[in-house]
Amino acid sequence: MNKGRLFILSGPSGSGKDTVLKQLLSENPQLKLSVSCVTRAMRPGEHPDEKYHFISREQFETMLAEDAFLEHNIYVGNYYGTPRKPVEEWMATGNDVLLEIDVNGAMAVKQKMPEAITIFIMPPSFQVLRSRLAGRGTETEQQMQARLNTAVKEIAQAQFYDYIVVNDRLENAVADLEAIIRANALLKNYMIHLIDEVKQDAESCYREIDQCL
Ligand code: 5GP
C-alpha cells in the first residue's frame, strides 16, 4: 500500500481558505483534515474538536514538552499546533491528509517532510481580503490590524509554495485544489507498483507465448 500524501494549505486570514476547505472536504470525504490545537478563544460559530481542539496554554506547553506536535507556532499571540499522531497514523494507512496551517508552520513541515505538497490560497486582491476580514466582525480593531499586518507578511511568502490557488470564485478554487490533488496522485513515485504489475504481466504473457511456440 502507498503511504498517504500530505497537502499543506496556507493563506492569510480573509483569503477564504476555510470556506474553500469545507467545500473541498464535503466533496472529497476520503481526505483527512488535521485538527489543530489552539489556545485562542472559540469564535461564534466554531465548535470544539471540529477544526480546533481549544486548550489552555498550560495544556499546550505540556504537549510541547512531550513532543506531541509535528509543528507549532505563535500566531497573533496564541499557540497553534498540529498534533503529530493522527497525521502519521493516517498517512501510514494510505490516507491523504490536509493541514491548514500558517506560513511558518508550512515551511517547518516542508523542511522535515520535503515530499509534502504546499498550496497557498490567495485572495483575488488585498481590498477583497480587507473587506472579508472586516465583514466577519469577529475581531477587535486591534486584532484586525494585527491580522492584516500578518497577512501582508504571509503574502510575501507565497513564492515559496508549490502551488498558488486564487480564491476568486469558490467553485474555481475547489476545482483547482482537486486538480492539484489528482495530478499528484499520478506522480510516478505513487505509480511504481503499477509499473511493476504491468511489467510482471508482460513477462508472464511472453512466457506463455514462448511455451506455445
Ligand atoms: P485562525 O485563528 O484565523 O483560525 O487561524 C490563524 C492562522 O493560524 C491561520 O493562518 C491558520 O492557517 C493558522 N493555523 C491553524 N492551525 C494551525 C496549526 O496547527 N499550526 C500552525 N502553524 N498554524 C495554524
Short mmCIF file of N, CA and C in Angstrom, two decimals, residues 37-115:
data_model
loop_
_atom_site.label_atom_id
_atom_site.label_comp_id
_atom_site.label_asym_id
_atom_site.label_seq_id
_atom_site.Cartn_x
_atom_site.Cartn_y
_atom_site.Cartn_z
N CYS A 37 -4.42 22.04 17.61
CA CYS A 37 -4.66 22.53 18.98
C CYS A 37 -4.40 24.03 18.97
N VAL A 38 -5.22 24.77 19.70
CA VAL A 38 -5.07 26.22 19.72
C VAL A 38 -5.39 26.76 21.10
N THR A 39 -4.72 27.88 21.45
CA THR A 39 -5.00 28.46 22.78
C THR A 39 -5.89 29.71 22.66
N ARG A 40 -6.29 30.08 21.43
CA ARG A 40 -7.17 31.25 21.34
C ARG A 40 -8.60 30.86 21.73
N ALA A 41 -9.41 31.92 22.00
CA ALA A 41 -10.81 31.65 22.38
C ALA A 41 -11.60 31.18 21.16
N MET A 42 -12.64 30.40 21.45
CA MET A 42 -13.51 29.90 20.38
C MET A 42 -14.33 31.06 19.84
N ARG A 43 -14.47 31.14 18.49
CA ARG A 43 -15.29 32.21 17.90
C ARG A 43 -16.73 31.74 17.79
N PRO A 44 -17.66 32.69 17.71
CA PRO A 44 -19.05 32.28 17.47
C PRO A 44 -19.11 31.44 16.19
N GLY A 45 -19.86 30.37 16.24
CA GLY A 45 -19.99 29.51 15.05
C GLY A 45 -18.97 28.38 15.01
N GLU A 46 -17.92 28.47 15.85
CA GLU A 46 -16.95 27.36 15.90
C GLU A 46 -17.41 26.33 16.92
N HIS A 47 -16.98 25.08 16.71
CA HIS A 47 -17.34 24.01 17.64
C HIS A 47 -16.07 23.29 18.07
N PRO A 48 -16.02 22.86 19.34
CA PRO A 48 -14.81 22.16 19.81
C PRO A 48 -14.55 20.91 18.97
N ASP A 49 -13.28 20.64 18.70
CA ASP A 49 -12.81 19.41 18.04
C ASP A 49 -13.24 19.26 16.58
N GLU A 50 -13.75 20.36 16.00
CA GLU A 50 -14.13 20.29 14.59
C GLU A 50 -12.93 20.71 13.75
N LYS A 51 -12.57 22.00 13.87
CA LYS A 51 -11.35 22.45 13.19
C LYS A 51 -10.21 22.57 14.20
N TYR A 52 -10.58 22.85 15.44
CA TYR A 52 -9.59 23.04 16.51
C TYR A 52 -9.97 22.29 17.77
N HIS A 53 -8.94 21.82 18.49
CA HIS A 53 -9.09 21.45 19.89
C HIS A 53 -8.71 22.71 20.67
N PHE A 54 -9.65 23.29 21.41
CA PHE A 54 -9.36 24.51 22.17
C PHE A 54 -8.80 24.10 23.52
N ILE A 55 -7.53 24.44 23.77
CA ILE A 55 -6.89 24.02 25.02
C ILE A 55 -6.21 25.22 25.68
N SER A 56 -5.81 25.02 26.94
CA SER A 56 -5.17 26.13 27.68
C SER A 56 -3.68 26.20 27.30
N ARG A 57 -3.06 27.31 27.66
CA ARG A 57 -1.62 27.45 27.41
C ARG A 57 -0.85 26.36 28.13
N GLU A 58 -1.31 26.03 29.37
CA GLU A 58 -0.60 25.01 30.17
C GLU A 58 -0.67 23.66 29.45
N GLN A 59 -1.87 23.33 28.95
CA GLN A 59 -2.02 22.04 28.24
C GLN A 59 -1.13 22.03 27.00
N PHE A 60 -1.11 23.17 26.30
CA PHE A 60 -0.30 23.25 25.08
C PHE A 60 1.18 23.03 25.42
N GLU A 61 1.61 23.70 26.48
CA GLU A 61 3.03 23.61 26.83
C GLU A 61 3.40 22.20 27.29
N THR A 62 2.47 21.52 27.95
CA THR A 62 2.72 20.12 28.33
C THR A 62 2.90 19.27 27.07
N MET A 63 2.00 19.47 26.09
CA MET A 63 2.10 18.70 24.84
C MET A 63 3.41 19.01 24.11
N LEU A 64 3.80 20.29 24.16
CA LEU A 64 5.07 20.68 23.53
C LEU A 64 6.24 19.91 24.15
N ALA A 65 6.22 19.85 25.50
CA ALA A 65 7.30 19.16 26.21
C ALA A 65 7.31 17.67 25.87
N GLU A 66 6.14 17.14 25.53
CA GLU A 66 6.05 15.70 25.18
C GLU A 66 6.35 15.45 23.70
N ASP A 67 6.71 16.50 22.97
CA ASP A 67 6.99 16.40 21.53
C ASP A 67 5.76 15.85 20.76
N ALA A 68 4.58 16.32 21.19
CA ALA A 68 3.34 15.80 20.60
C ALA A 68 2.94 16.53 19.32
N PHE A 69 3.70 17.58 18.93
CA PHE A 69 3.32 18.34 17.74
C PHE A 69 4.30 18.10 16.59
N LEU A 70 3.72 17.99 15.40
CA LEU A 70 4.52 17.90 14.18
C LEU A 70 5.16 19.27 13.92
N GLU A 71 4.42 20.31 14.21
CA GLU A 71 4.91 21.69 14.14
C GLU A 71 4.02 22.52 15.04
N HIS A 72 4.53 23.71 15.42
CA HIS A 72 3.68 24.64 16.16
C HIS A 72 4.17 26.05 15.91
N ASN A 73 3.33 27.01 16.22
CA ASN A 73 3.73 28.40 16.00
C ASN A 73 2.92 29.30 16.93
N ILE A 74 3.44 30.51 17.14
CA ILE A 74 2.63 31.51 17.84
C ILE A 74 2.12 32.47 16.78
N TYR A 75 0.80 32.60 16.69
CA TYR A 75 0.18 33.44 15.67
C TYR A 75 -0.66 34.49 16.37
N VAL A 76 -0.33 35.74 16.17
CA VAL A 76 -1.04 36.87 16.81
C VAL A 76 -1.28 36.55 18.31
N GLY A 77 -0.21 36.11 18.97
CA GLY A 77 -0.25 35.96 20.43
C GLY A 77 -0.80 34.64 20.95
N ASN A 78 -1.22 33.74 20.08
CA ASN A 78 -1.73 32.44 20.54
C ASN A 78 -0.94 31.28 19.95
N TYR A 79 -0.88 30.19 20.72
CA TYR A 79 -0.23 28.97 20.22
C TYR A 79 -1.17 28.23 19.27
N TYR A 80 -0.61 27.72 18.18
CA TYR A 80 -1.32 26.83 17.26
C TYR A 80 -0.39 25.65 17.00
N GLY A 81 -0.89 24.43 16.99
CA GLY A 81 -0.02 23.29 16.73
C GLY A 81 -0.74 22.12 16.08
N THR A 82 0.01 21.36 15.28
CA THR A 82 -0.55 20.19 14.59
C THR A 82 -0.19 18.94 15.38
N PRO A 83 -1.17 18.25 15.98
CA PRO A 83 -0.84 17.01 16.70
C PRO A 83 -0.22 15.99 15.73
N ARG A 84 0.90 15.44 16.14
CA ARG A 84 1.69 14.57 15.28
C ARG A 84 1.01 13.21 14.98
N LYS A 85 0.42 12.62 16.06
CA LYS A 85 0.00 11.21 15.96
C LYS A 85 -1.05 10.94 14.86
N PRO A 86 -2.17 11.70 14.82
CA PRO A 86 -3.16 11.38 13.80
C PRO A 86 -2.62 11.50 12.38
N VAL A 87 -1.78 12.52 12.16
CA VAL A 87 -1.23 12.73 10.81
C VAL A 87 -0.39 11.52 10.41
N GLU A 88 0.49 11.09 11.32
CA GLU A 88 1.37 9.96 11.00
C GLU A 88 0.56 8.68 10.80
N GLU A 89 -0.45 8.49 11.64
CA GLU A 89 -1.26 7.26 11.51
C GLU A 89 -2.04 7.24 10.20
N TRP A 90 -2.70 8.38 9.87
CA TRP A 90 -3.47 8.42 8.62
C TRP A 90 -2.56 8.16 7.42
N MET A 91 -1.40 8.82 7.40
CA MET A 91 -0.52 8.64 6.24
C MET A 91 -0.03 7.20 6.14
N ALA A 92 0.26 6.60 7.30
CA ALA A 92 0.76 5.21 7.29
C ALA A 92 -0.29 4.26 6.74
N THR A 93 -1.57 4.60 6.91
CA THR A 93 -2.63 3.72 6.40
C THR A 93 -3.13 4.15 5.02
N GLY A 94 -2.34 4.99 4.34
CA GLY A 94 -2.62 5.31 2.93
C GLY A 94 -3.59 6.45 2.72
N ASN A 95 -3.96 7.19 3.78
CA ASN A 95 -4.90 8.31 3.61
C ASN A 95 -4.16 9.60 3.28
N ASP A 96 -4.74 10.39 2.38
CA ASP A 96 -4.20 11.72 2.11
C ASP A 96 -4.66 12.66 3.21
N VAL A 97 -3.74 13.49 3.69
CA VAL A 97 -4.02 14.37 4.84
C VAL A 97 -3.85 15.83 4.46
N LEU A 98 -4.74 16.67 4.95
CA LEU A 98 -4.64 18.11 4.73
C LEU A 98 -4.29 18.80 6.03
N LEU A 99 -3.31 19.69 5.98
CA LEU A 99 -3.03 20.57 7.13
C LEU A 99 -3.40 21.97 6.71
N GLU A 100 -4.17 22.66 7.53
CA GLU A 100 -4.46 24.06 7.23
C GLU A 100 -3.71 24.87 8.28
N ILE A 101 -2.52 25.32 7.92
CA ILE A 101 -1.64 25.95 8.91
C ILE A 101 -1.00 27.21 8.33
N ASP A 102 -0.37 28.01 9.19
CA ASP A 102 0.19 29.27 8.71
C ASP A 102 1.53 29.04 8.00
N VAL A 103 2.05 30.14 7.46
CA VAL A 103 3.25 30.06 6.63
C VAL A 103 4.45 29.46 7.39
N ASN A 104 4.65 29.89 8.64
CA ASN A 104 5.79 29.36 9.40
C ASN A 104 5.66 27.86 9.61
N GLY A 105 4.45 27.45 9.97
CA GLY A 105 4.20 26.01 10.18
C GLY A 105 4.43 25.24 8.89
N ALA A 106 3.96 25.81 7.78
CA ALA A 106 4.09 25.12 6.48
C ALA A 106 5.56 24.91 6.13
N MET A 107 6.36 25.95 6.34
CA MET A 107 7.79 25.85 5.99
C MET A 107 8.50 24.86 6.92
N ALA A 108 8.08 24.82 8.19
CA ALA A 108 8.69 23.88 9.14
C ALA A 108 8.39 22.44 8.73
N VAL A 109 7.14 22.18 8.32
CA VAL A 109 6.78 20.80 7.92
C VAL A 109 7.51 20.43 6.62
N LYS A 110 7.55 21.39 5.68
CA LYS A 110 8.20 21.12 4.38
C LYS A 110 9.68 20.76 4.58
N GLN A 111 10.30 21.37 5.59
CA GLN A 111 11.71 21.06 5.85
C GLN A 111 11.88 19.64 6.36
N LYS A 112 10.93 19.24 7.23
CA LYS A 112 11.00 17.88 7.78
C LYS A 112 10.55 16.84 6.77
N MET A 113 9.55 17.23 5.96
CA MET A 113 8.94 16.28 5.01
C MET A 113 8.90 16.94 3.63
N PRO A 114 10.04 16.91 2.90
CA PRO A 114 10.10 17.65 1.63
C PRO A 114 9.09 17.17 0.60
N GLU A 115 8.57 15.95 0.76
CA GLU A 115 7.61 15.44 -0.22
C GLU A 115 6.21 16.04 -0.01
#
